[in-house]
């Protein structure tokens, strides 16, 4: 393809047309042929020619010269004419995109209609429209930042309309607008501070967070202005900046009772904050937040937050299964497989299900069955590879298969060392798991005289991903090890 044709195929117009679904293309067809939206017949004819190449826009006939000849038979090619048509068609396309987005937003429509009545000084119609729009807003349980911003807009129109009736402004009350604006600003600031805090931690980016404590104090003194949504975002940011169990449980209880205050995307963000806290606690051997983590996952599933467009994302599905197993909820893990497996993406479902079944069989102690599930799995990403390495290591440990176990250890170490997507901290958590799995396995094989009680004490002081399994294995060794009698009875000094 000549360079100018490549440029045409990659132009903004073709990119826009390619992005349209078939149903959207049909709607755009109506739009571009409507005299109200487009009064240039040559632009609509240009679209009629181009739409035949949708969605790939390729082939021997897809060239500037051929398209021009269809539009203007018997006329020599003029590039400037085609450029002008492309520009006008793209402008119409962008207007279409803005229009369909506007049409889907009920409040945007009502707000624009209110602005129209305000511009016409139609006081009666303006008041009716504002009241209707306000009723629609209040009828929804949602009380996120957008809700308070929208209420502030309505109060602004109501105030401007009142000024035209009473220029003195004597009867105007702006308190509602002040309150709505405060709530919108506070929630929005908490959301932005949360993002900034996460970026600072993940990407070593410097942000000025000095005013966060001032915001905390201000919101605390107002009693959260009577807004549960504001209280929840306050708790989210408190949990992120000064994490503690009381804040976690308070946030968990409050969002559970008020989850309907948020749109799904915002609710998802809040629940993920709770899961993040559970993760941080669970890598500490002395802590166990698996039940809390399971309860959060159940709430997210019940609230439709884990399924989007009738699709259950593979990593969230397997995470839900594993979380259930770690919390001792085998029945729920089975229900996930029976009730939601059909919602997994076709290309990923087999792999995800095999991993899920393998995890369940390991939990049941059916290690040969687990190996069969892992044997047919393919590993499409680092998460699946790491998960499989963990499972193989556990299976070979349980079966006492020395050669396979140490081969799995070497393979696991190699994967961690060479995977650039893993952070240094994440690598360390997994390396710690490997280190203590080896220690315990050597004791199990009688290749090491190390006291399993001493190893357990080391584990209890070390952040580890998978520590609960290690502690269980240490306890099993202690129950069979002579040193276990010491821990149950009087301390006997060891001889040198």
Coordinates of C-alpha atoms in Angstrom, one line a residue:
X1 CA 0.0 0.0 0.0
X2 CA 1.4 3.4 -1.0
X3 CA 2.3 5.8 1.9
X4 CA -0.6 8.1 1.2
X5 CA -3.0 5.2 1.3
X6 CA -1.5 4.0 4.6
X7 CA -2.0 7.5 5.9
X8 CA -5.7 7.4 4.8
X9 CA -6.3 4.0 6.4
X10 CA -4.9 5.3 9.7
X11 CA -6.6 8.7 9.6
X12 CA -8.8 10.0 12.4
X13 CA -11.9 9.5 10.2
X14 CA -11.2 5.8 9.5
X15 CA -10.2 5.2 13.1
X16 CA -13.6 6.7 14.2
X17 CA -15.6 4.7 11.7
X18 CA -13.8 1.5 12.6
X19 CA -14.7 2.0 16.3
X20 CA -18.4 1.9 15.6
X21 CA -20.3 -1.2 16.3
X22 CA -22.8 -2.4 13.6
X23 CA -25.7 -1.0 15.6
X24 CA -23.9 2.4 16.0
X25 CA -23.1 2.5 12.3
X26 CA -26.8 2.1 11.5
X27 CA -27.6 5.0 13.9
X28 CA -24.9 7.1 12.4
X29 CA -26.4 6.4 9.0
X30 CA -29.7 7.9 10.1
X31 CA -27.8 10.8 11.7
X32 CA -25.7 11.8 8.7
X33 CA -28.8 11.6 6.4
X34 CA -30.8 13.9 8.6
X35 CA -31.0 17.5 7.3
X36 CA -31.1 18.7 10.9
X37 CA -27.6 17.3 11.6
X38 CA -26.1 17.4 8.1
X39 CA -27.1 19.6 5.1
X40 CA -24.2 18.6 2.9
X41 CA -25.3 15.9 0.5
X42 CA -21.7 15.2 -0.7
X43 CA -20.7 14.3 2.9
X44 CA -23.6 11.8 3.3
X45 CA -22.7 10.3 -0.1
X46 CA -19.1 10.0 1.0
X47 CA -20.3 8.1 4.1
X48 CA -22.4 5.8 1.9
X49 CA -19.3 4.8 0.0
X50 CA -17.1 4.4 3.1
X51 CA -19.5 2.3 5.1
X52 CA -19.2 -0.6 2.7
X53 CA -15.7 -1.1 3.9
X54 CA -16.7 -1.2 7.6
X55 CA -15.2 -2.4 9.9
X56 CA -11.8 -3.5 8.4
X57 CA -11.4 -0.7 5.8
X58 CA -9.0 -2.8 3.7
X59 CA -8.9 -4.4 0.3
X60 CA -7.8 -3.5 -3.2
X61 CA -10.8 -1.1 -3.7
X62 CA -10.1 0.8 -0.5
X63 CA -8.1 3.6 -2.0
X64 CA -8.5 7.3 -2.2
X65 CA -8.6 7.2 -6.0
X66 CA -11.2 4.5 -6.2
X67 CA -13.5 6.2 -3.6
X68 CA -13.1 9.5 -5.4
X69 CA -14.1 7.9 -8.7
X70 CA -17.3 6.5 -7.1
X71 CA -18.2 9.9 -5.8
X72 CA -17.3 11.9 -9.0
X73 CA -17.3 9.6 -12.0
X74 CA -15.3 10.9 -15.0
X75 CA -13.5 13.6 -12.9
X76 CA -9.8 13.7 -12.3
X77 CA -8.7 12.9 -8.7
X78 CA -8.4 15.9 -6.3
X79 CA -6.9 15.2 -3.0
X80 CA -8.0 18.4 -1.4
X81 CA -11.7 17.5 -2.1
X82 CA -11.3 14.2 -0.3
X83 CA -9.5 15.9 2.6
X84 CA -12.4 18.4 3.0
X85 CA -15.0 15.6 2.8
X86 CA -13.1 13.6 5.5
X87 CA -12.9 16.6 7.7
X88 CA -16.6 17.4 7.4
X89 CA -17.6 13.7 7.9
X90 CA -15.3 13.4 11.0
X91 CA -16.9 16.6 12.5
X92 CA -20.3 15.1 12.0
X93 CA -19.1 11.8 13.5
X94 CA -17.8 13.6 16.6
X95 CA -21.1 15.4 16.9
X96 CA -22.9 12.1 16.7
X97 CA -20.6 10.6 19.4
X98 CA -21.4 13.6 21.7
X99 CA -25.1 13.4 20.9
X100 CA -25.5 9.7 21.7
X101 CA -23.5 10.1 24.9
X102 CA -25.7 13.1 25.9
X103 CA -28.9 11.2 25.0
X104 CA -27.9 8.3 27.4
X105 CA -27.3 10.8 30.3
X106 CA -30.7 11.6 31.7
X107 CA -29.5 14.4 34.0
X108 CA -27.4 16.1 31.2
X109 CA -30.6 16.3 29.2
X110 CA -32.7 17.7 32.1
X111 CA -29.9 20.1 33.0
X112 CA -29.7 21.4 29.4
X113 CA -33.5 21.8 29.3
X114 CA -33.4 23.8 32.5
X115 CA -30.7 26.0 31.0
X116 CA -32.9 26.5 27.9
X117 CA -35.9 27.6 30.0
X118 CA -33.7 29.9 32.0
X119 CA -32.4 31.5 28.8
X120 CA -36.0 32.1 27.7
X121 CA -37.0 33.5 31.1
X122 CA -39.8 30.9 31.3
X123 CA -40.1 30.9 35.1
X124 CA -43.0 28.5 35.3
X125 CA -41.5 26.0 33.0
X126 CA -38.0 26.4 34.6
X127 CA -39.4 25.7 38.1
X128 CA -41.4 22.7 36.9
X129 CA -38.3 21.3 35.1
X130 CA -36.0 21.8 38.1
X131 CA -38.5 20.2 40.5
X132 CA -38.9 17.2 38.1
X133 CA -35.1 16.8 37.7
X134 CA -34.6 17.1 41.5
X135 CA -37.3 14.4 42.1
X136 CA -35.5 12.1 39.7
X137 CA -32.2 12.6 41.4
X138 CA -33.6 12.0 44.9
X139 CA -35.5 8.9 43.8
X140 CA -32.2 7.2 43.1
X141 CA -30.3 5.9 46.2
X142 CA -27.0 7.0 44.7
X143 CA -25.2 9.7 46.8
X144 CA -21.8 9.9 45.2
X145 CA -19.8 13.0 44.2
X146 CA -21.8 13.4 41.0
X147 CA -25.1 13.4 42.9
X148 CA -24.0 16.4 45.0
X149 CA -22.5 18.2 42.0
X150 CA -25.8 17.7 40.1
X151 CA -27.8 19.0 43.1
X152 CA -25.5 22.1 43.2
X153 CA -26.3 22.7 39.5
X154 CA -30.0 22.6 40.1
X155 CA -29.7 25.0 43.1
X156 CA -27.7 27.3 40.8
X157 CA -30.5 27.4 38.2
X158 CA -33.1 27.7 40.9
X159 CA -31.3 30.7 42.4
X160 CA -30.7 32.4 39.0
X161 CA -34.4 31.9 38.2
X162 CA -35.4 33.4 41.5
X163 CA -33.1 36.5 40.9
X164 CA -35.2 37.2 37.8
X165 CA -38.4 37.2 39.8
X166 CA -36.9 39.0 42.8
X167 CA -33.9 41.1 41.9
X168 CA -33.3 42.0 45.5
X169 CA -32.5 38.4 46.3
X170 CA -34.2 38.7 49.6
X171 CA -35.9 35.2 49.4
X172 CA -32.9 33.4 48.1
X173 CA -31.5 30.6 50.3
X174 CA -28.1 29.3 49.2
X175 CA -27.5 26.9 52.1
X176 CA -28.5 23.8 50.1
X177 CA -26.2 24.7 47.3
X178 CA -23.3 25.4 49.8
X179 CA -23.8 22.0 51.4
X180 CA -24.0 20.1 48.1
X181 CA -20.9 21.8 46.8
X182 CA -19.0 21.0 50.0
X183 CA -19.9 17.4 49.8
X184 CA -19.0 17.2 46.1
X185 CA -15.7 18.9 46.8
X186 CA -14.8 16.7 49.8
X187 CA -15.6 13.4 48.2
X188 CA -13.8 14.4 45.0
X189 CA -10.7 15.5 47.0
X190 CA -10.7 12.2 48.9
X191 CA -10.8 10.3 45.7
X192 CA -8.0 12.3 44.2
X193 CA -5.9 11.9 47.3
X194 CA -6.4 8.2 47.2
X195 CA -5.2 8.0 43.6
X196 CA -2.2 10.3 44.4
X197 CA -1.3 8.1 47.4
X198 CA -1.4 4.9 45.4
X199 CA 0.7 6.5 42.6
X200 CA 3.3 7.7 45.2
X201 CA 3.6 4.1 46.5
X202 CA 3.6 2.3 43.2
X203 CA 5.5 4.6 40.9
X204 CA 7.6 6.6 43.3
X205 CA 5.8 9.8 42.2
X206 CA 5.9 12.8 44.5
X207 CA 2.6 14.5 45.3
X208 CA 1.8 17.2 47.8
X209 CA -0.5 15.5 50.4
X210 CA 0.1 18.0 53.1
X211 CA -3.5 19.2 53.2
X212 CA -5.0 15.8 53.7
X213 CA -4.8 16.0 57.5
X214 CA -6.5 19.4 57.3
X215 CA -9.3 17.9 55.2
X216 CA -9.7 15.0 57.8
X217 CA -10.1 17.5 60.6
X218 CA -12.5 19.7 58.7
X219 CA -14.8 16.8 57.8
X220 CA -14.6 15.3 61.3
X221 CA -15.8 18.6 62.8
X222 CA -18.8 18.7 60.5
X223 CA -20.0 15.3 61.4
X224 CA -19.6 14.3 57.8
X225 CA -22.3 16.9 57.0
X226 CA -24.9 14.1 57.4
X227 CA -23.6 12.2 54.4
X228 CA -22.9 8.5 54.6
X229 CA -21.2 8.7 51.2
X230 CA -18.8 11.3 52.5
X231 CA -18.2 9.3 55.7
X232 CA -17.3 6.2 53.6
X233 CA -14.8 8.1 51.5
X234 CA -13.3 9.6 54.6
X235 CA -12.8 6.1 56.0
X236 CA -11.4 4.8 52.7
X237 CA -8.7 7.5 52.8
X238 CA -8.1 7.0 56.5
X239 CA -7.6 3.3 55.9
X240 CA -5.1 4.0 53.2
X241 CA -3.1 6.7 55.0
X242 CA -3.3 5.4 58.6
X243 CA -4.4 1.7 58.4
X244 CA -5.8 0.0 61.5
X245 CA -8.3 -2.7 62.2
X246 CA -10.9 -0.3 63.7
X247 CA -11.0 1.8 60.6
X248 CA -11.2 -1.4 58.4
X249 CA -14.2 -2.8 60.4
X250 CA -15.9 0.5 60.5
X251 CA -15.6 1.0 56.7
X252 CA -16.6 -2.6 56.0
X253 CA -19.8 -2.3 58.2
X254 CA -20.7 1.1 56.7
X255 CA -20.3 0.2 53.1
X256 CA -22.2 -3.0 53.6
X257 CA -25.1 -1.1 55.0
X258 CA -24.9 1.7 52.3
X259 CA -23.5 0.1 49.2
X260 CA -26.5 1.4 47.2
X261 CA -25.1 5.0 47.6
X262 CA -22.6 4.5 44.8
X263 CA -22.5 3.6 41.2
X264 CA -20.9 0.2 40.5
X265 CA -17.5 1.6 39.4
X266 CA -17.1 3.7 42.6
X267 CA -18.4 0.9 44.8
X268 CA -15.8 -1.4 43.2
X269 CA -13.0 1.0 44.1
X270 CA -14.2 1.2 47.8
X271 CA -14.4 -2.6 48.2
X272 CA -11.0 -3.1 46.6
X273 CA -9.6 -0.8 49.3
X274 CA -10.9 -3.3 51.9
X275 CA -9.4 -6.2 50.0
X276 CA -6.1 -4.4 49.9
X277 CA -6.1 -4.2 53.6
X278 CA -6.9 -7.9 53.9
X279 CA -4.0 -8.7 51.6
X280 CA -1.6 -6.6 53.8
X281 CA -2.8 -8.4 56.9
X282 CA -2.7 -11.9 55.5
X283 CA 0.9 -11.7 54.5
X284 CA 1.7 -11.3 58.2
X285 CA 1.8 -14.8 59.7
X286 CA 0.3 -13.6 63.0
X287 CA -2.8 -12.2 61.3
X288 CA -5.7 -13.9 59.6
X289 CA -8.2 -11.9 57.6
X290 CA -9.3 -14.6 55.2
X291 CA -12.9 -14.7 56.5
X292 CA -13.2 -11.0 56.2
X293 CA -11.7 -11.2 52.7
X294 CA -14.3 -13.9 51.8
X295 CA -17.1 -11.8 53.1
X296 CA -16.1 -8.8 51.0
X297 CA -15.9 -11.0 47.9
X298 CA -19.4 -12.3 48.6
X299 CA -20.7 -8.8 48.9
X300 CA -19.1 -7.7 45.7
X301 CA -20.5 -10.7 43.9
X302 CA -24.0 -10.1 45.3
X303 CA -23.8 -6.5 44.3
X304 CA -22.9 -7.3 40.7
X305 CA -19.4 -5.7 41.1
X306 CA -17.4 -8.7 39.8
X307 CA -19.4 -9.3 36.6
X308 CA -19.3 -6.7 33.8
X309 CA -21.3 -7.1 30.6
X310 CA -22.3 -10.6 31.7
X311 CA -18.6 -11.6 31.9
X312 CA -16.7 -12.7 35.0
X313 CA -13.1 -11.7 34.7
X314 CA -10.9 -14.8 35.0
X315 CA -8.5 -13.4 37.7
X316 CA -11.4 -12.2 39.8
X317 CA -13.1 -15.6 39.4
X318 CA -10.1 -17.6 40.5
X319 CA -9.4 -15.1 43.3
X320 CA -13.0 -15.6 44.6
X321 CA -12.5 -19.4 44.5
X322 CA -9.1 -19.2 46.4
X323 CA -10.4 -16.7 48.9
X324 CA -13.4 -19.0 49.7
X325 CA -11.0 -22.0 50.2
X326 CA -8.6 -20.0 52.4
X327 CA -11.6 -19.0 54.6
X328 CA -12.8 -22.7 54.8
X329 CA -15.8 -22.1 52.6
X330 CA -15.5 -25.1 50.3
X331 CA -19.2 -25.2 49.6
X332 CA -19.2 -21.6 48.3
X333 CA -16.1 -22.4 46.1
X334 CA -18.1 -25.2 44.5
X335 CA -21.1 -22.9 44.0
X336 CA -18.8 -20.5 42.1
X337 CA -17.8 -23.2 39.7
X338 CA -21.3 -24.5 39.2
X339 CA -23.1 -21.1 39.0
X340 CA -20.7 -18.7 37.4
X341 CA -18.3 -20.8 35.2
X342 CA -20.5 -20.1 32.2
X343 CA -19.7 -16.4 32.5
X344 CA -16.0 -16.8 32.0
X345 CA -14.6 -15.6 28.7
X346 CA -14.6 -18.6 26.2
X347 CA -10.9 -18.3 25.5
X348 CA -9.9 -18.4 29.2
X349 CA -12.6 -20.5 30.8
X350 CA -10.9 -24.0 30.5
X351 CA -7.6 -22.8 32.0
X352 CA -9.3 -20.9 34.8
X353 CA -11.5 -23.9 35.7
X354 CA -8.6 -26.3 35.7
X355 CA -6.7 -24.1 38.1
X356 CA -9.8 -23.8 40.3
X357 CA -10.4 -27.5 40.4
X358 CA -6.8 -28.1 41.2
X359 CA -7.0 -25.7 44.2
X360 CA -10.1 -27.5 45.4
X361 CA -8.5 -30.9 45.1
X362 CA -5.4 -29.7 47.0
X363 CA -7.7 -28.4 49.8
X364 CA -9.4 -31.9 49.9
X365 CA -6.0 -33.7 49.9
X366 CA -6.6 -35.3 46.5
X367 CA -3.1 -34.5 45.1
X368 CA -3.1 -36.8 42.2
X369 CA -6.4 -35.3 41.0
X370 CA -4.9 -31.9 41.4
X371 CA -1.9 -32.9 39.2
X372 CA -4.3 -34.1 36.5
X373 CA -6.0 -30.7 36.4
X374 CA -2.7 -28.9 36.3
X375 CA -1.3 -31.2 33.5
X376 CA -3.9 -29.9 31.0
X377 CA -3.5 -26.2 31.9
X378 CA -1.8 -23.7 29.8
X379 CA -0.2 -20.6 31.3
X380 CA -1.1 -17.4 29.5
X381 CA 0.1 -14.9 32.0
X382 CA 2.4 -14.5 35.0
X383 CA -0.5 -14.8 37.5
X384 CA -1.3 -18.3 36.2
X385 CA 2.3 -19.3 36.2
X386 CA 2.9 -18.2 39.8
X387 CA -0.3 -19.8 40.9
X388 CA 0.7 -23.1 39.3
X389 CA 4.2 -23.0 40.9
X390 CA 2.6 -22.6 44.3
X391 CA 0.3 -25.6 43.7
X392 CA 3.1 -27.9 42.3
X393 CA 5.3 -27.1 45.3
X394 CA 2.5 -27.9 47.8
X395 CA 1.6 -31.1 46.0
X396 CA 5.2 -32.5 45.8
X397 CA 5.7 -31.5 49.5
X398 CA 2.6 -33.4 50.6
X399 CA 3.6 -36.5 48.5
X400 CA 7.2 -36.4 49.7
X401 CA 8.5 -36.4 46.1
X402 CA 12.0 -35.0 46.6
X403 CA 13.2 -34.8 43.0
X404 CA 10.0 -33.2 41.8
X405 CA 9.9 -30.8 44.7
X406 CA 13.4 -29.4 44.3
X407 CA 12.9 -29.2 40.5
X408 CA 9.8 -27.2 41.2
X409 CA 11.7 -25.0 43.7
X410 CA 14.4 -24.2 41.1
X411 CA 11.8 -23.5 38.4
X412 CA 9.9 -21.2 40.9
X413 CA 13.1 -19.3 41.7
X414 CA 14.0 -18.8 38.1
X415 CA 10.5 -17.5 37.3
X416 CA 10.6 -15.0 40.1
X417 CA 14.1 -13.8 39.3
X418 CA 13.4 -13.2 35.6
X419 CA 9.9 -11.7 35.8
X420 CA 10.3 -8.0 35.4
X421 CA 6.6 -7.2 36.1
X422 CA 6.9 -8.3 39.7
X423 CA 7.9 -5.6 42.2
X424 CA 10.8 -6.2 44.6
X425 CA 8.5 -6.5 47.5
X426 CA 6.3 -9.1 45.8
X427 CA 9.4 -11.1 44.8
X428 CA 10.6 -11.1 48.4
X429 CA 7.2 -12.4 49.7
X430 CA 7.4 -15.4 47.3
X431 CA 11.1 -16.0 48.0
X432 CA 10.3 -16.2 51.7
X433 CA 7.6 -18.8 50.9
X434 CA 10.2 -20.9 49.0
X435 CA 12.8 -20.5 51.7
X436 CA 10.6 -21.9 54.5
X437 CA 9.0 -24.5 52.3
X438 CA 12.5 -25.9 51.7
X439 CA 13.4 -25.8 55.4
X440 CA 10.2 -27.7 56.4
X441 CA 10.6 -30.2 53.5
X442 CA 14.2 -31.1 54.6
X443 CA 13.0 -31.7 58.1
X444 CA 10.1 -33.8 56.8
X445 CA 12.6 -36.0 54.8
X446 CA 14.9 -36.2 57.9
X447 CA 17.6 -34.4 55.9
X448 CA 17.8 -31.6 58.5
X449 CA 18.0 -31.7 62.2
X450 CA 16.6 -28.2 62.5
X451 CA 13.8 -27.8 65.1
X452 CA 10.5 -27.2 63.4
X453 CA 9.5 -25.1 66.4
X454 CA 12.4 -22.7 65.6
X455 CA 11.4 -22.6 62.0
X456 CA 7.8 -21.8 63.0
X457 CA 9.1 -18.9 65.1
X458 CA 11.0 -17.6 62.1
X459 CA 7.9 -17.9 59.9
X460 CA 5.8 -16.0 62.5
X461 CA 8.2 -13.0 62.2
X462 CA 8.4 -12.9 58.4
X463 CA 5.9 -11.5 55.8
X464 CA 5.2 -14.4 53.5
X465 CA 2.7 -15.0 50.7
X466 CA 1.2 -18.4 51.6
X467 CA 2.3 -18.3 55.3
X468 CA -0.8 -20.1 56.7
X469 CA 0.0 -23.2 54.7
X470 CA 3.6 -23.1 56.0
X471 CA 2.4 -22.7 59.6
X472 CA 0.1 -25.7 59.2
X473 CA 3.0 -27.8 57.9
X474 CA 5.2 -26.7 60.7
X475 CA 2.6 -27.7 63.3
X476 CA 2.3 -31.1 61.6
X477 CA 6.0 -31.6 61.9
X478 CA 5.9 -30.4 65.5
X479 CA 3.3 -33.0 66.4
X480 CA 5.7 -35.8 65.2
X481 CA 9.0 -34.2 66.3
X482 CA 10.6 -34.9 69.6
X483 CA 11.0 -31.2 70.2
X484 CA 7.2 -30.9 70.3
X485 CA 7.2 -32.4 73.8
X486 CA 9.3 -29.5 75.0
X487 CA 6.7 -27.0 73.7
X488 CA 3.9 -28.8 75.5
X489 CA 5.8 -29.4 78.8
X490 CA 8.5 -27.8 80.9
X491 CA 11.4 -26.2 79.1
X492 CA 14.4 -28.4 78.9
X493 CA 17.7 -26.7 78.0
X494 CA 19.4 -28.3 75.0
X495 CA 22.9 -29.7 75.5
X496 CA 25.7 -28.3 73.5

